[in-house]
Coordinates of C-alpha atoms in Angstrom, one line a residue:
M1 CA -4.3 7.5 0.5
A2 CA -5.5 5.0 3.0
I3 CA -9.2 4.1 1.3
G4 CA -7.2 3.5 -1.9
V5 CA -4.6 1.4 0.0
L6 CA -7.1 -0.4 1.6
A7 CA -9.1 -0.5 -1.9
L8 CA -5.9 -2.4 -2.9
L9 CA -5.4 -4.4 -0.3
G10 CA -9.0 -5.2 -0.7
F11 CA -8.8 -6.3 -3.9
Q12 CA -5.5 -8.4 -3.9
L13 CA -7.5 -10.5 -0.4
V14 CA -10.8 -11.0 -3.0
D15 CA -8.4 -12.3 -5.7
S16 CA -7.1 -15.0 -3.6
A17 CA -10.9 -15.5 -1.5
F18 CA -11.8 -16.2 -5.4
I19 CA -9.2 -18.7 -6.3
A20 CA -10.4 -20.3 -2.8
R21 CA -13.5 -21.5 -4.2
L22 CA -11.9 -22.8 -7.6
G23 CA -9.9 -25.2 -5.4
T24 CA -6.6 -26.1 -2.5
S25 CA -4.5 -26.3 -5.2
Q26 CA -5.0 -23.3 -6.7
L27 CA -4.8 -21.4 -3.6
A28 CA -2.0 -22.9 -3.0
A29 CA 0.0 -22.4 -6.5
Q30 CA -1.0 -18.9 -5.7
S31 CA 0.2 -18.8 -2.5
F32 CA 3.7 -19.6 -3.9
T33 CA 4.2 -17.2 -6.5
F34 CA 3.3 -14.0 -3.3
P35 CA 7.6 -13.7 -2.9
L36 CA 8.2 -13.4 -6.0
S37 CA 5.5 -10.6 -6.5
F38 CA 6.6 -9.7 -3.5
L39 CA 10.0 -9.3 -5.2
I40 CA 8.9 -6.7 -8.0
I41 CA 7.5 -4.8 -5.7
G42 CA 10.1 -4.9 -3.5
V43 CA 12.7 -3.2 -6.0
Q44 CA 9.8 -0.9 -7.6
V45 CA 8.5 0.5 -4.1
G46 CA 12.8 1.0 -3.6
M47 CA 13.4 3.2 -6.6
G48 CA 10.2 4.8 -6.1
I49 CA 11.3 5.9 -2.2
A50 CA 14.6 6.9 -3.7
I51 CA 12.8 9.1 -5.9
A52 CA 10.5 10.5 -4.0
A53 CA 13.1 12.1 -2.1
L54 CA 14.8 13.1 -4.6
I55 CA 12.2 14.9 -5.4
S56 CA 10.2 16.0 -2.6
R57 CA 14.5 17.5 -1.1
S58 CA 14.5 19.4 -4.5
L59 CA 11.3 20.9 -4.2
G60 CA 12.0 22.1 -0.6
A61 CA 15.4 23.2 -1.9
G62 CA 13.1 25.6 -4.9
E63 CA 14.8 23.4 -7.4
A64 CA 11.9 22.5 -9.7
A65 CA 13.4 22.2 -12.5
R66 CA 15.7 19.0 -11.1
A67 CA 12.6 18.3 -10.1
R68 CA 11.0 17.5 -13.3
R69 CA 14.3 15.9 -14.8
L70 CA 14.2 13.5 -12.0
G71 CA 10.3 12.6 -12.3
S72 CA 10.9 12.0 -16.6
L73 CA 14.2 9.4 -15.2
V74 CA 11.9 6.8 -13.1
L75 CA 9.4 6.6 -15.4
L76 CA 12.2 5.1 -18.2
L77 CA 14.5 3.4 -16.3
G78 CA 11.8 2.3 -13.5
A79 CA 9.8 0.6 -16.6
V80 CA 13.1 -0.4 -18.0
V81 CA 14.3 -2.0 -14.7
I82 CA 11.0 -3.8 -13.5
G83 CA 10.3 -5.0 -17.4
L84 CA 14.5 -7.1 -17.4
L85 CA 13.1 -8.1 -14.3
S86 CA 9.8 -10.0 -14.8
L87 CA 11.5 -11.6 -18.2
A88 CA 13.9 -13.2 -15.8
L89 CA 11.6 -14.4 -14.0
W90 CA 9.2 -16.0 -16.1
A91 CA 12.5 -17.4 -17.5
L92 CA 13.9 -19.2 -14.5
Q93 CA 10.3 -20.1 -13.2
A94 CA 10.6 -23.4 -12.8
P95 CA 13.5 -24.1 -10.8
I96 CA 12.6 -21.0 -8.3
F97 CA 9.3 -22.2 -8.2
A98 CA 10.8 -26.0 -7.4
S99 CA 13.3 -25.0 -5.0
L100 CA 10.5 -23.4 -3.1
G101 CA 9.0 -26.4 -2.5
A102 CA 5.8 -27.1 -5.4
D103 CA 5.5 -30.0 -6.7
A104 CA 4.5 -30.7 -10.7
S105 CA 0.8 -30.2 -10.2
A106 CA 1.4 -26.9 -8.8
L107 CA 4.1 -26.0 -11.6
E108 CA 1.2 -26.5 -14.1
L109 CA -0.7 -24.3 -12.9
I110 CA 1.7 -21.8 -11.6
R111 CA 2.8 -22.1 -16.0
G112 CA -0.5 -20.9 -16.3
Y113 CA -0.4 -17.9 -14.0
W114 CA 2.9 -16.8 -13.8
A115 CA 2.7 -14.6 -17.2
P116 CA -0.2 -12.8 -17.2
Q117 CA 0.8 -11.8 -13.6
L118 CA 3.9 -10.7 -14.7
L119 CA 2.5 -8.4 -17.6
A120 CA 0.1 -6.8 -14.1
A121 CA 3.3 -6.9 -12.0
W122 CA 5.0 -4.7 -15.0
L123 CA 1.6 -2.5 -15.5
G124 CA 1.4 -2.0 -11.5
A125 CA 5.2 -1.0 -11.6
A126 CA 4.4 1.5 -14.4
L127 CA 1.5 2.6 -12.1
Y128 CA 3.3 2.8 -8.8
F129 CA 5.9 5.1 -10.5
G130 CA 3.4 7.3 -11.3
Y131 CA 1.7 7.6 -7.7
S132 CA 5.1 8.6 -6.7
L133 CA 5.3 10.9 -8.8
F134 CA 2.4 12.5 -7.7
R135 CA 2.9 12.0 -3.9
A136 CA 6.3 13.5 -4.1
H137 CA 4.3 17.0 -5.1
G138 CA 2.5 16.2 -2.3
N139 CA -0.4 15.5 -4.4
T140 CA -2.5 11.3 -2.7
R141 CA -5.9 12.6 -3.4
L142 CA -5.0 10.8 -7.2
P143 CA -2.9 8.1 -6.5
G144 CA -5.2 7.0 -3.8
T145 CA -8.3 7.5 -5.8
M146 CA -6.7 5.4 -8.8
M147 CA -6.2 2.4 -6.4
V148 CA -9.7 2.1 -6.0
V149 CA -11.0 2.7 -9.3
T150 CA -8.7 0.0 -10.2
S151 CA -9.2 -2.4 -7.0
L152 CA -13.9 -2.0 -8.6
V153 CA -12.9 -2.6 -12.2
N154 CA -10.7 -5.7 -11.0
L155 CA -12.9 -6.8 -8.3
V156 CA -15.8 -6.2 -11.1
L157 CA -13.6 -8.9 -13.8
D158 CA -13.1 -11.3 -10.8
P159 CA -15.5 -13.2 -11.0
L160 CA -16.3 -13.0 -15.1
L161 CA -12.7 -13.7 -15.9
I162 CA -11.8 -16.8 -12.8
F163 CA -15.6 -18.6 -13.8
G164 CA -17.1 -16.9 -16.4
V165 CA -19.9 -16.4 -17.5
G166 CA -22.8 -18.2 -19.8
S167 CA -22.0 -21.0 -21.6
W168 CA -18.5 -19.7 -20.9
E169 CA -16.3 -21.3 -18.5
G170 CA -14.1 -18.7 -17.6
L171 CA -10.4 -19.0 -17.9
G172 CA -9.8 -20.3 -14.1
L173 CA -6.5 -19.0 -12.0
P174 CA -5.2 -17.0 -14.7
G175 CA -8.5 -15.7 -15.0
A176 CA -7.4 -13.5 -11.8
A177 CA -4.3 -12.3 -13.5
W178 CA -5.6 -10.6 -17.0
A179 CA -8.3 -9.1 -13.9
T180 CA -5.7 -7.6 -12.8
V181 CA -3.8 -6.3 -16.2
I182 CA -6.9 -4.9 -17.0
A183 CA -7.0 -2.8 -14.5
F184 CA -3.7 -1.5 -14.2
G185 CA -4.1 -0.3 -18.2
V186 CA -7.2 1.4 -17.5
G187 CA -5.0 3.3 -14.2
L188 CA -1.9 3.8 -15.9
A189 CA -4.3 5.5 -19.3
V190 CA -6.2 7.6 -16.7
L191 CA -2.7 8.6 -15.2
G192 CA -0.5 8.9 -18.4
W193 CA -3.0 11.3 -19.3
R194 CA -3.9 13.1 -16.1
I195 CA 0.4 13.4 -16.3
G196 CA 0.2 15.1 -19.6
E197 CA -1.5 18.2 -17.6
T198 CA 0.7 18.8 -15.6
D199 CA 4.4 20.5 -15.8
W200 CA 6.6 18.2 -13.8
L201 CA 8.7 16.3 -16.9
A202 CA 11.6 17.4 -19.3
R203 CA 12.6 16.1 -22.0
E204 CA 15.9 17.8 -21.9
G205 CA 18.5 17.9 -20.2
L206 CA 17.8 13.8 -19.2
L207 CA 21.6 12.0 -19.3
E208 CA 23.1 15.1 -17.6
E209 CA 20.8 14.9 -14.6
L210 CA 21.5 11.6 -14.5
R211 CA 25.4 11.5 -14.2
T212 CA 24.7 14.2 -11.1
S213 CA 22.2 12.0 -9.4
A214 CA 23.1 9.0 -10.1
R215 CA 25.6 8.6 -6.9
P216 CA 22.3 10.4 -4.7
F217 CA 20.2 8.0 -6.3
A218 CA 21.9 4.7 -5.7
G219 CA 23.1 5.8 -1.7
I220 CA 19.1 5.9 -1.6
A221 CA 17.9 3.5 -3.5
G222 CA 20.2 1.3 -3.0
P223 CA 19.8 0.8 0.8
A224 CA 15.9 0.9 -0.1
M225 CA 15.9 -1.3 -2.4
V226 CA 17.8 -4.3 -0.2
S227 CA 15.3 -3.6 2.7
Q228 CA 12.7 -3.7 -0.2
L229 CA 14.4 -6.8 -1.3
M230 CA 14.1 -9.2 2.3
P231 CA 11.2 -9.3 2.8
P232 CA 10.5 -10.9 -0.1
L233 CA 13.4 -13.7 0.1
A234 CA 12.1 -13.9 3.9
A235 CA 8.3 -14.3 2.6
M236 CA 10.9 -17.6 0.4
L237 CA 12.0 -19.0 3.2
A238 CA 9.0 -19.2 4.9
I239 CA 6.4 -20.4 2.3
A240 CA 9.3 -23.4 1.7
V241 CA 9.4 -23.9 6.1
V242 CA 5.2 -23.5 5.2
A243 CA 5.8 -26.5 2.7
S244 CA 6.9 -28.6 4.7
L245 CA 3.9 -28.7 6.8
G246 CA 0.9 -29.5 3.6
E247 CA -0.9 -27.5 1.1
A248 CA -3.5 -27.0 2.8
Q249 CA -0.9 -25.4 5.1
V250 CA 0.6 -23.4 2.1
A251 CA -3.3 -22.3 1.1
A252 CA -3.3 -20.4 4.3
W253 CA -0.5 -18.9 4.8
G254 CA -1.2 -17.2 1.5
L255 CA -4.7 -15.9 3.3
A256 CA -3.4 -15.1 6.2
S257 CA -0.3 -13.4 4.0
R258 CA -3.1 -11.2 2.3
L259 CA -4.8 -10.8 5.3
E260 CA -1.8 -9.6 6.8
T261 CA -1.4 -7.4 4.3
L262 CA -4.7 -5.9 4.4
S263 CA -4.8 -5.0 7.8
L264 CA -1.8 -2.6 7.3
M265 CA -3.3 -0.7 4.9
V266 CA -2.6 2.5 7.2
V267 CA 0.8 1.7 8.2
L268 CA 1.5 0.9 4.4
A269 CA -0.3 4.5 3.7
M270 CA 1.5 6.5 5.9
T271 CA 5.1 5.1 4.7
M272 CA 3.9 6.2 1.2
S273 CA 2.4 9.4 2.4
L274 CA 5.1 10.8 5.3
P275 CA 8.7 10.2 3.7
P276 CA 7.2 12.8 0.8
W277 CA 6.9 15.0 3.9
L278 CA 9.6 14.4 6.0
G279 CA 11.6 14.7 2.8
R280 CA 10.7 18.1 2.4
C281 CA 11.9 19.6 6.5
Y282 CA 14.7 17.4 5.7
G283 CA 15.5 20.1 2.9
A284 CA 14.4 22.5 5.2
G285 CA 16.2 21.6 8.2
D286 CA 12.8 21.6 9.7
W287 CA 13.1 19.0 13.1
A288 CA 11.1 20.4 15.1
Q289 CA 8.5 19.1 12.6
I290 CA 10.3 15.7 12.2
H291 CA 9.4 14.9 15.9
R292 CA 6.8 16.4 16.1
L293 CA 5.2 14.6 12.7
M294 CA 7.3 10.7 13.3
R295 CA 4.7 11.4 17.3
L296 CA 2.0 11.3 15.5
A297 CA 2.5 8.7 13.2
L298 CA 3.7 6.5 16.4
R299 CA 0.6 6.9 18.4
V300 CA -1.5 6.5 15.4
I301 CA -0.2 3.0 14.1
V302 CA 0.8 1.9 17.4
A303 CA -2.8 2.6 18.7
W304 CA -5.1 1.5 15.1
Q305 CA -3.3 -1.6 15.0
L306 CA -3.5 -2.8 18.1
L307 CA -7.2 -3.1 18.0
L308 CA -7.7 -4.4 14.7
G309 CA -5.4 -7.0 15.4
L310 CA -7.7 -8.1 19.0
V311 CA -11.0 -7.4 16.7
M312 CA -10.1 -9.4 13.6
A313 CA -8.2 -12.0 16.7
A314 CA -11.9 -12.7 18.3
A315 CA -13.7 -12.5 14.7
A316 CA -10.8 -15.5 13.4
P317 CA -13.3 -17.8 12.7
W318 CA -15.5 -15.6 10.6
M319 CA -13.8 -14.5 8.1
A320 CA -11.6 -17.5 8.2
L321 CA -14.8 -19.3 7.3
A322 CA -15.9 -15.7 4.5
L323 CA -12.5 -16.8 2.8
S324 CA -12.0 -20.0 2.7
G325 CA -15.0 -23.5 1.9
N326 CA -11.9 -25.9 2.6
P327 CA -12.5 -26.9 6.8
E328 CA -8.6 -27.6 7.1
V329 CA -8.1 -24.1 5.8
R330 CA -10.4 -22.7 7.7
D331 CA -9.0 -23.4 11.2
D332 CA -5.6 -23.0 10.4
L333 CA -6.5 -19.3 9.3
A334 CA -8.7 -18.7 11.9
L335 CA -4.9 -19.9 14.0
L336 CA -3.2 -17.7 12.0
I337 CA -4.7 -15.1 12.3
R338 CA -5.3 -15.3 16.4
F339 CA -1.8 -15.3 16.9
L340 CA -0.4 -12.6 13.6
L341 CA -2.9 -9.8 13.4
P342 CA -2.4 -8.1 17.3
S343 CA 0.8 -8.3 16.4
Y344 CA 1.4 -6.6 13.1
A345 CA 1.1 -2.9 16.2
A346 CA 4.9 -4.1 16.5
L347 CA 5.2 -4.7 13.2
G348 CA 3.6 -1.6 12.3
V349 CA 7.3 1.1 13.4
C350 CA 9.1 -0.6 12.6
M351 CA 8.3 -0.1 8.7
I352 CA 7.4 3.5 9.7
V353 CA 11.0 3.0 11.1
V354 CA 12.3 1.9 8.0
S355 CA 10.5 4.2 5.8
A356 CA 11.1 7.5 7.8
G357 CA 14.9 6.6 7.7
N358 CA 15.1 7.0 4.3
A359 CA 14.2 10.2 4.1
L360 CA 16.0 11.2 6.8
G361 CA 19.1 10.9 5.3
W362 CA 19.9 7.1 7.3
P363 CA 19.1 4.8 4.4
L364 CA 22.1 2.6 5.8
R365 CA 20.6 2.4 9.3
A366 CA 16.6 2.0 7.7
M367 CA 18.7 -0.9 5.8
L368 CA 19.6 -2.3 8.4
M369 CA 16.7 -1.6 10.9
S370 CA 14.8 -4.3 7.7
G371 CA 17.3 -7.3 7.6
A372 CA 17.2 -7.6 11.5
R373 CA 13.5 -7.7 11.6
L374 CA 12.7 -10.3 9.3
F375 CA 16.5 -12.6 9.9
I376 CA 16.8 -12.0 13.0
F377 CA 13.9 -11.6 14.8
Y378 CA 11.0 -12.5 12.6
L379 CA 13.1 -15.8 10.3
P380 CA 14.4 -17.5 13.2
C381 CA 11.0 -17.3 16.2
L382 CA 9.2 -18.5 13.1
A383 CA 11.4 -21.6 11.9
L384 CA 12.2 -22.6 15.7
G385 CA 8.2 -22.6 16.1
A386 CA 7.5 -24.4 13.1
W387 CA 10.4 -27.2 14.8
L388 CA 8.7 -27.7 17.6
G389 CA 4.7 -26.8 17.6
G390 CA 4.4 -27.1 14.0
L391 CA 1.8 -24.7 12.3
L392 CA 0.6 -23.1 15.9
G393 CA 4.2 -22.8 16.7
L394 CA 5.2 -20.8 14.1
A395 CA 2.7 -19.0 14.2
V396 CA 3.2 -18.3 18.2
G397 CA 7.3 -17.9 16.9
A398 CA 6.1 -15.4 14.4
A399 CA 4.2 -12.6 16.9
I400 CA 6.6 -12.7 18.6
G401 CA 9.7 -12.0 16.5
N402 CA 7.7 -8.7 15.0
L403 CA 7.0 -7.1 18.5
M404 CA 10.9 -7.9 19.3
A405 CA 11.1 -5.9 16.2
G406 CA 9.3 -2.9 16.9
L407 CA 11.0 -2.9 20.4
A408 CA 13.8 -2.6 18.5
A409 CA 12.9 -0.4 16.2
W410 CA 11.5 2.1 18.2
G411 CA 15.0 2.1 21.1
V412 CA 17.2 2.2 17.3
L413 CA 14.4 5.7 16.4
R414 CA 15.1 7.3 19.8
R415 CA 18.8 6.9 20.5
I416 CA 19.0 8.6 16.4
L417 CA 16.5 11.9 17.1
A418 CA 18.4 11.7 20.2
S419 CA 21.4 14.0 18.6
P420 CA 21.7 17.2 19.3
R421 CA 21.4 18.2 15.9
R422 CA 19.0 16.4 15.1
R423 CA 16.8 17.5 18.2
P424 CA 14.1 20.6 18.1
L425 CA 16.0 24.2 17.8
E426 CA 14.2 24.7 21.5
E427 CA 15.8 21.8 22.8
V428 CA 19.1 22.1 21.9
A429 CA 19.3 25.5 23.4

């Protein structure tokens, strides 16, 4: 699964690297779309968390028929919800991007890119719901494999559609989005074929199941979706702060955002693969196994992210050189890498705790932790740093905010798992 996430996030970073070769204006225009792309991802991840939790709990309790009905519901309703959201974001693109600080030239570039990008987002959401179904049934191999396949297809098509071939000059910025549309379309076709070979879906009893499961689904999906929507909102506020510093800084921030998701590949893989196992243990009342899983996950995350962050910080000048040809963007990107990447060890702790909360019956606490990370620690530190010291202050402030959030999440997790009914049986005895 980690390899699949690495491939998926890697092609997104390469997308931005190709676009950076078009020019700073094109890269800045793409960077303005990141918060809204994260908004769509937030909705789909919130729904996916809820349905994976309910399906895994049903399987853990031996309710296979209900798990099949839930699988059908998520595929149908998820496609409708993301489709409606994409249409709304397309209709409101001009006022939204203008409020984020995009000028007239950036809006013109965004206009040709946004429609195919929204189509790619909808196809990607459909893929994600299919992946959630496989993960809930304990199959993480196929989702990981398909992430690699779609990434390879995208990587092959990217330079062809962006820069053209032969006498054809290519599509420029929109070419990156169309490459993703084709890659996700191929992945969706393969995934649909594989789902058709299983007995994980049902055609009957869906309306009755919808009425029965609406309340527990909303109880998990609501807080989970709010938790997932907070990062896009924070990203919108952050890009507005960065936009006040200049176009080159927006471009550097966009590349740093892609590096963030790539460097968090192991964390993201765990947030997708760990909840179904925790959900099964929760359904079976096996809190001893939950303790073991959480201890192992947190140790791996802290060790891996800290090592990776320090290595990437040391290699910041060379990484920035590989990703951008503009000297100003390159210098700003190297600065962001040095301060932000090591702080992701603490950010990873917070992400794992939030993800586990949705599977272990405390989604409201998970939502509050996510909100505190962004709006009590991260954004205030980032904005204060930018006000005091420009881009350098912004980078230092963001790193401090991540560290504070990780420590707070660790403290909350310890208190929750210390509850007598949530301790391993041997400790309670």
